[in-house]
Amino acid sequence: MQTAFSREQLAQPEIAEADGILKTCVHYGFCTGTCPTYVLFRDENDSPRGRIDLIRAMLEKGGAPAPRTVHHLDRCLSCLSCMTTCAVKVDYVHLIDIARSYIEKNFRRPLPDRMLRGLLAKTLPYPRRFAAALQLGRLAQPLAGFMPGRLRDLVGMAKARPVKMELLAPNVYLAQGERLMRVALLAGCAQQALDRNINAATIRILQRHGCDVIVADGAGCCGALPLHMGYERQARTLAAANVEAWSRLLDQGLDAVVVNASGCGTTVKDYGHLLGDENAKRIGAMTRDITEILAQLGLRVTGDMKPYRVAYHDACSLQHGQHVTEQPRRLLKTAGFTVLDVPEKHFCCGSAGTYNLLQPAIANALGQRKAAHVGSVDPDMIAAGNLGCMVQIGRFAETPIVHTVELLDWASGGPMPEALQGRTLRAPPPVAELSEQPAIMPSDAPPSGGAGIW
Amino acid sequence: MAAENLEAFFSDTGKSLGTEGVNRSEETIRRYGENTMACGDVMPAGVVYPASTADVQAIVRAANTHGIPLYPVSTGYNIGLGSRAAARAGQVVVDLGYRMNRILEIDEKLAFAVVEPGVSYQALYDELVRRGNKLMLDVTSGPPQGGMIGNALDKGAGYTPYFDHFGFSCGLEIVLGNGEILRTGDGALQSDTLANWHTSKYSFGPILDGLFAQSNYGIVTRMGVWLLPRPPMVRSFHFAFPEDSDLEEVIELCRPMKMSNFVPTLFRVANDLYLCGSEGESAEYHASKGKKSISDDGRRALREKHGLGAWNVSGAFYGPSAAALEPMIQRVRDHFGQSGKAKYIDHADAGGVGPLQVAINAFSGIPSLGELGLLKWRPGGGNLWFLPGTPMDGKIANEFQRICRGIYEEHGMDYMVMNVCGPRFARGLHVMTFNREDAEERARADACYRKMSEEVARRGVYVGRAPIQYHDFHMQQAMPVYRDACNNVKTALDPNGVIAPGRYGIG
Ligand SMILES: Cc1cc2nc3c(=O)[nH]c(=O)nc-3n(C[C@H](O)[C@H](O)[C@H](O)COP(=O)(O)OP(=O)(O)OC[C@H]3O[C@@H](n4cnc5c(N)ncnc54)[C@H](O)[C@@H]3O)c2cc1C
Ligand code: SF4
């Protein structure tokens, strides 16, 4: 695509970067069919190439963006499905981040919008504040009926999931047995307020597999939530604090930064781009999703797990952001579960960071669609690698949903995940009746059943 | 076409379909006109989205009443052959994919599916996996969001034993150009219960199905697709040959393997650029400003980098286990080993080579994205597919290679070809990527396409599918009686010529 920026515009680094990205888009249109909002609305401005065009026009014109442009860009989930599909691999993620930041700087949103966004940016990244807000939301339940739309949704969501907060203090959790690795764990922000079990399971399983696990002093929110709302400066400040905290550990040897919320993992892996300095690049390069680390270490299991049917949900940030699709499946299979692919697995569940709070109607449509697909494979449980997806799918699905690491921890000697406790799980069929995975098949090939003739 | 007719058409269609069914926004018109061809964009007058066969009938009737030309697309990912762009500017695109995308039936016992036009390869694949993955769908190595109906109607193909997508479709429902509904095959029976609509094509009367492939006589709203019982094990094999001229020997080696049906898949015989081209951009494009073909040294370097040859053969066996397939693999190895030149690449190693993984996915009936990367070989978004074919005779195939390679080079294009080989015939998938934003390069691509068409025609070879900008051109290459016959059928089934006038040069 051709662009028409002036020389002065191109002198601004973010415009120069956007210009480079825009020029690579040639409008083949492969991306449209895998973009959730285009599939829902068939509106060209809600397609990836439509949005790319809107961004080009907005940045070329300069000044305040048109409300219509903001409307369509706000509806983008940043799910990055378009990047997986794109034949020329347009760097959409950085383009939309530039656009979001531009909008925040140059567009005055209506007052309720500003208040909601401000509130989210000031609470979500800070677990204590977030937990307090959640409690407030739950107390406000009886008043929900009197509240305007999005506030009502927000309060509704506070109800959806009980708060299981546990803030991890800086600490070193020592490896059991021989130490193989020394890793830093991103303890996270909203996740700590909402579900302590994920970090607990992560620490246990890493210790069991020979890792010293460090919760570093000074590390906190990764910055993803403000970044995707356009608050780039806040995101940078949070990211810089993490880089500093983890860089301090480098001297005594640090093998990896481990992340168990894939939305955060995508951002931390990209710190080099966000901050641009060497330390940030180094930290970004050593960041791993928990399933990547466990695959590397080699999962050791007790061997007595029943082959429960697990519907594995690919979080967008894992599959499109980090291209981690094989490891979680392989680990769950090693753990003894029957792993089921979900139809339309390339599609977002609608969680997308703060999206389900800011765009509840679309998020609900996508959440219902995802829950129906997940339910259609008749699972005993759902596994996902990102808390946002767990909360979102959990709002619409009957089946219990757990983090992948909770299942792996359970299979390797940890406790049964809390979400499964007290539930009666179906007795799985004898192993002999389960279809076998061929020795070598394309990486994403599910086990094949055959029709009895082979 | 008078403006008031268009208004009246959209008004009638809006009444039948509701406001959700009509889209005339400026962005929509612009983007439905976009494509990758050398001719530039082709703007439609608007887009309509039927939700049912009755909606399609209402659209076709309104088009007849007001004299409005329509252009149906199913999933609309016909990239390289026209994308969603209409045959001529000003036609109204009937986009069936948005609201007619249901899988109507899957019969697991008789192994067939019945789909609406908007069902994509990915969607049917996902559904089959959900049902336990007992059945395998033949897919293309193109966009997973493309679909069975659009592909079959354009005589598209895959690579498993069910590769012939039109051949392995069975039973169509069509809204004819006159607005009436026709059921083909055994569906023609006047009955509410049709036991064999999607199991038999060859019962009473002429086989009308064929009329709707590569034509413009109606809009297909439903189709049966036959499915293969999924084999528990797929084992691919690959051979790399070092020289361009080895194509002759390759074709000679492939033919008996296919003629005896010893190898159940088609052979993918791809040249270096067809495979390496999906892995990155041309390193020489900018130096020559796109005016020259890549050098022999450049090609050699690519081959070395990816461990591939000038020509590369891929095929696969199906069976219950790897052990059961081992003797077959050994026999193929012995057969190709006769040449003394072939480098064998086994299934496991091929899995680590991107473009060979594409072949494995295709043989395994798994939609994948890997091959789309071919399109970024040159910048600027131009892509045309030139699709002639050769008899499975090594000398003839090599002669065609010499001619087409020469014409590519004469026009500064990069020769990127895969011959998809059956027992008697190989379809030559010639990819042309070019900078569509550069008028001079665009003109060269166009000239290259036309010259190759003329040269192969001179030697008795016709193309298969073609980019829509060349439909009239290719129809002019046909004998006059064929042209007249096609037009007479058009008059019979679509008397006012409302369905895609100009598609495949008809009407
Ligand atoms: C890298 C690459 C690899 C490819 N590999 C392959 C391959 O292996 N095999 C292959 O066959 N193709 C291949 N293609 C070509 C193409 O992308 C696919 O064939 C694709 O399936 C066609 O798009 P579609 O299914 O969305 O059809 P559509 O775009 O929906 O339809 C194609 C055309 O058929 C007509 N049509 C569609 N629906 C109807 C209807 N209901 N009634 C009447 N007429 C209709 C229309 O004229 C339409 O333009 C490849 C393309 C690329 C870029
Ligand atoms: S990031 Fe997701 S929602 Fe946004 S344009 Fe891409 S595919 Fe569509």
PDB file of C-alpha atoms in Angstrom, chain A residues 1-2 25-34 38-45 47 49-50 53 68 84-85 87-89 341-346 373 376-377 438-451 453-454, chain B residues 23 27-28 30-32 34 36 49 75 77 79 83-84 95 97-98 122 125-126 129-130 132-135 143 145 229-235 318-320 347-348 357 360-361 364 366 369 372-373 375-376 380-383 437:
ATOM      1  CA  MET A   1       0.000   0.000   0.000  1.00  0.00           C
ATOM      2  CA  GLN A   2       1.266   3.454  -0.785  1.00  0.00           C
ATOM      3  CA  CYS A  25      -0.085  -4.405   3.420  1.00  0.00           C
ATOM      4  CA  VAL A  26      -1.127  -5.205  -0.144  1.00  0.00           C
ATOM      5  CA  HIS A  27      -4.798  -5.999   0.509  1.00  0.00           C
ATOM      6  CA  TYR A  28      -4.850  -9.663  -0.507  1.00  0.00           C
ATOM      7  CA  GLY A  29      -7.703 -10.093   1.929  1.00  0.00           C
ATOM      8  CA  PHE A  30      -6.816 -13.542   3.307  1.00  0.00           C
ATOM      9  CA  CYS A  31      -7.156 -11.981   6.756  1.00  0.00           C
ATOM     10  CA  THR A  32     -10.812 -11.040   6.547  1.00  0.00           C
ATOM     11  CA  GLY A  33     -12.168 -14.560   7.008  1.00  0.00           C
ATOM     12  CA  THR A  34     -10.301 -15.123  10.244  1.00  0.00           C
ATOM     13  CA  TYR A  38     -15.500  -9.058  10.158  1.00  0.00           C
ATOM     14  CA  VAL A  39     -17.094 -12.467  10.422  1.00  0.00           C
ATOM     15  CA  LEU A  40     -19.700 -11.045  12.804  1.00  0.00           C
ATOM     16  CA  PHE A  41     -20.485  -7.835  10.919  1.00  0.00           C
ATOM     17  CA  ARG A  42     -19.186  -8.121   7.336  1.00  0.00           C
ATOM     18  CA  ASP A  43     -18.268  -4.449   7.672  1.00  0.00           C
ATOM     19  CA  GLU A  44     -15.066  -3.671   5.753  1.00  0.00           C
ATOM     20  CA  ASN A  45     -14.077  -1.160   8.433  1.00  0.00           C
ATOM     21  CA  SER A  47     -11.765  -6.077   8.970  1.00  0.00           C
ATOM     22  CA  ARG A  49      -7.269  -4.395   6.051  1.00  0.00           C
ATOM     23  CA  GLY A  50     -10.127  -1.953   6.608  1.00  0.00           C
ATOM     24  CA  ASP A  53      -6.663   1.733   5.889  1.00  0.00           C
ATOM     25  CA  ARG A  68     -16.050   6.703  13.244  1.00  0.00           C
ATOM     26  CA  THR A  84      -1.381 -15.604  11.607  1.00  0.00           C
ATOM     27  CA  THR A  85      -3.339 -15.609   8.354  1.00  0.00           C
ATOM     28  CA  ALA A  87       0.476 -13.918   3.594  1.00  0.00           C
ATOM     29  CA  VAL A  88       2.946 -11.042   3.915  1.00  0.00           C
ATOM     30  CA  LYS A  89       2.977 -11.003   7.721  1.00  0.00           C
ATOM     31  CA  ASP A 341      -9.469 -29.516  19.692  1.00  0.00           C
ATOM     32  CA  VAL A 342     -12.293 -27.021  19.632  1.00  0.00           C
ATOM     33  CA  PRO A 343     -13.887 -26.040  16.298  1.00  0.00           C
ATOM     34  CA  GLU A 344     -12.962 -22.534  15.134  1.00  0.00           C
ATOM     35  CA  LYS A 345     -10.002 -22.605  17.480  1.00  0.00           C
ATOM     36  CA  HIS A 346      -8.381 -19.685  15.678  1.00  0.00           C
ATOM     37  CA  HIS A 373     -17.937 -24.676  20.312  1.00  0.00           C
ATOM     38  CA  SER A 376     -19.770 -29.254  21.347  1.00  0.00           C
ATOM     39  CA  VAL A 377     -16.774 -31.514  21.971  1.00  0.00           C
ATOM     40  CA  PRO A 438      -0.097 -41.752  14.943  1.00  0.00           C
ATOM     41  CA  ALA A 439       3.632 -41.683  15.452  1.00  0.00           C
ATOM     42  CA  ILE A 440       4.294 -38.794  13.127  1.00  0.00           C
ATOM     43  CA  MET A 441       1.601 -36.569  11.777  1.00  0.00           C
ATOM     44  CA  PRO A 442       1.510 -32.888  10.939  1.00  0.00           C
ATOM     45  CA  SER A 443       1.976 -30.916  14.065  1.00  0.00           C
ATOM     46  CA  ASP A 444      -1.625 -29.867  14.518  1.00  0.00           C
ATOM     47  CA  ALA A 445      -3.092 -33.195  13.530  1.00  0.00           C
ATOM     48  CA  PRO A 446      -5.537 -34.506  16.073  1.00  0.00           C
ATOM     49  CA  PRO A 447      -5.709 -38.224  16.801  1.00  0.00           C
ATOM     50  CA  SER A 448      -7.448 -40.019  14.023  1.00  0.00           C
ATOM     51  CA  GLY A 449     -10.328 -42.386  14.464  1.00  0.00           C
ATOM     52  CA  GLY A 450     -10.616 -43.992  11.027  1.00  0.00           C
ATOM     53  CA  ALA A 451     -13.903 -45.485   9.900  1.00  0.00           C
ATOM     54  CA  ILE A 453     -11.595 -50.035   7.495  1.00  0.00           C
ATOM     55  CA  TRP A 454      -7.939 -49.522   8.165  1.00  0.00           C
TER      56      TRP A 454
ATOM     57  CA  ASN B  23     -24.495  -3.256   1.465  1.00  0.00           C
ATOM     58  CA  GLU B  27     -15.680   0.894   1.487  1.00  0.00           C
ATOM     59  CA  THR B  28     -17.563  -2.266   0.628  1.00  0.00           C
ATOM     60  CA  ARG B  30     -13.965  -0.555  -3.055  1.00  0.00           C
ATOM     61  CA  ARG B  31     -12.829  -3.694  -1.244  1.00  0.00           C
ATOM     62  CA  TYR B  32     -15.001  -6.123  -3.165  1.00  0.00           C
ATOM     63  CA  GLU B  34      -9.855  -5.320  -5.055  1.00  0.00           C
ATOM     64  CA  THR B  36      -4.373  -9.267  -7.310  1.00  0.00           C
ATOM     65  CA  TYR B  49     -26.055 -11.223   1.355  1.00  0.00           C
ATOM     66  CA  THR B  75     -16.387 -17.936   0.480  1.00  0.00           C
ATOM     67  CA  TYR B  77     -11.016 -16.304  -1.419  1.00  0.00           C
ATOM     68  CA  ILE B  79      -7.018 -15.048  -4.677  1.00  0.00           C
ATOM     69  CA  SER B  83     -10.501 -12.589  -5.442  1.00  0.00           C
ATOM     70  CA  ARG B  84     -14.086 -11.386  -4.989  1.00  0.00           C
ATOM     71  CA  ASP B  95     -21.866 -12.907  -1.311  1.00  0.00           C
ATOM     72  CA  GLY B  97     -20.637 -16.803   2.505  1.00  0.00           C
ATOM     73  CA  TYR B  98     -21.800 -14.339   5.137  1.00  0.00           C
ATOM     74  CA  GLN B 122     -11.426 -25.061   7.829  1.00  0.00           C
ATOM     75  CA  TYR B 125     -12.385 -29.940   8.758  1.00  0.00           C
ATOM     76  CA  ASP B 126     -13.059 -28.666  12.307  1.00  0.00           C
ATOM     77  CA  VAL B 129     -12.382 -33.509  13.866  1.00  0.00           C
ATOM     78  CA  ARG B 130     -15.062 -32.700  16.417  1.00  0.00           C
ATOM     79  CA  GLY B 132     -13.889 -37.982  16.111  1.00  0.00           C
ATOM     80  CA  ASN B 133     -11.869 -37.419  12.949  1.00  0.00           C
ATOM     81  CA  LYS B 134     -13.115 -40.554  11.269  1.00  0.00           C
ATOM     82  CA  LEU B 135     -13.482 -38.915   7.877  1.00  0.00           C
ATOM     83  CA  PRO B 143      -6.464 -20.432   1.874  1.00  0.00           C
ATOM     84  CA  GLN B 145     -11.023 -19.992   4.494  1.00  0.00           C
ATOM     85  CA  PRO B 229     -12.283 -42.622   5.681  1.00  0.00           C
ATOM     86  CA  ARG B 230      -9.359 -41.048   7.491  1.00  0.00           C
ATOM     87  CA  PRO B 231      -6.310 -43.297   7.462  1.00  0.00           C
ATOM     88  CA  PRO B 232      -4.666 -43.645  10.863  1.00  0.00           C
ATOM     89  CA  MET B 233      -1.258 -43.181   9.292  1.00  0.00           C
ATOM     90  CA  VAL B 234      -0.035 -40.930   6.518  1.00  0.00           C
ATOM     91  CA  ARG B 235       3.560 -41.416   5.412  1.00  0.00           C
ATOM     92  CA  TYR B 318      -2.040 -44.301   3.678  1.00  0.00           C
ATOM     93  CA  GLY B 319      -2.362 -47.234   6.017  1.00  0.00           C
ATOM     94  CA  PRO B 320      -2.904 -48.562   9.495  1.00  0.00           C
ATOM     95  CA  HIS B 347       8.623 -38.043   6.293  1.00  0.00           C
ATOM     96  CA  ALA B 348      10.172 -37.005   9.591  1.00  0.00           C
ATOM     97  CA  GLN B 357       5.142 -29.704   5.564  1.00  0.00           C
ATOM     98  CA  ILE B 360       2.197 -33.362   4.170  1.00  0.00           C
ATOM     99  CA  ASN B 361      -0.755 -31.285   5.347  1.00  0.00           C
ATOM    100  CA  SER B 364      -3.375 -35.480   5.229  1.00  0.00           C
ATOM    101  CA  ILE B 366      -5.439 -30.626   6.854  1.00  0.00           C
ATOM    102  CA  LEU B 369      -1.486 -21.490   5.642  1.00  0.00           C
ATOM    103  CA  LEU B 372       0.297 -18.385   1.109  1.00  0.00           C
ATOM    104  CA  GLY B 373       3.795 -17.080   1.723  1.00  0.00           C
ATOM    105  CA  LEU B 375       2.654 -14.376  -2.668  1.00  0.00           C
ATOM    106  CA  LYS B 376       5.203 -12.243  -0.882  1.00  0.00           C
ATOM    107  CA  GLY B 380       3.307  -4.964  -4.318  1.00  0.00           C
ATOM    108  CA  GLY B 381       0.561  -7.575  -4.114  1.00  0.00           C
ATOM    109  CA  GLY B 382       0.321  -8.823  -7.714  1.00  0.00           C
ATOM    110  CA  ASN B 383      -0.516 -12.488  -8.223  1.00  0.00           C
ATOM    111  CA  GLU B 437       1.788  -0.989  -7.708  1.00  0.00           C
TER     112      GLU B 437
END
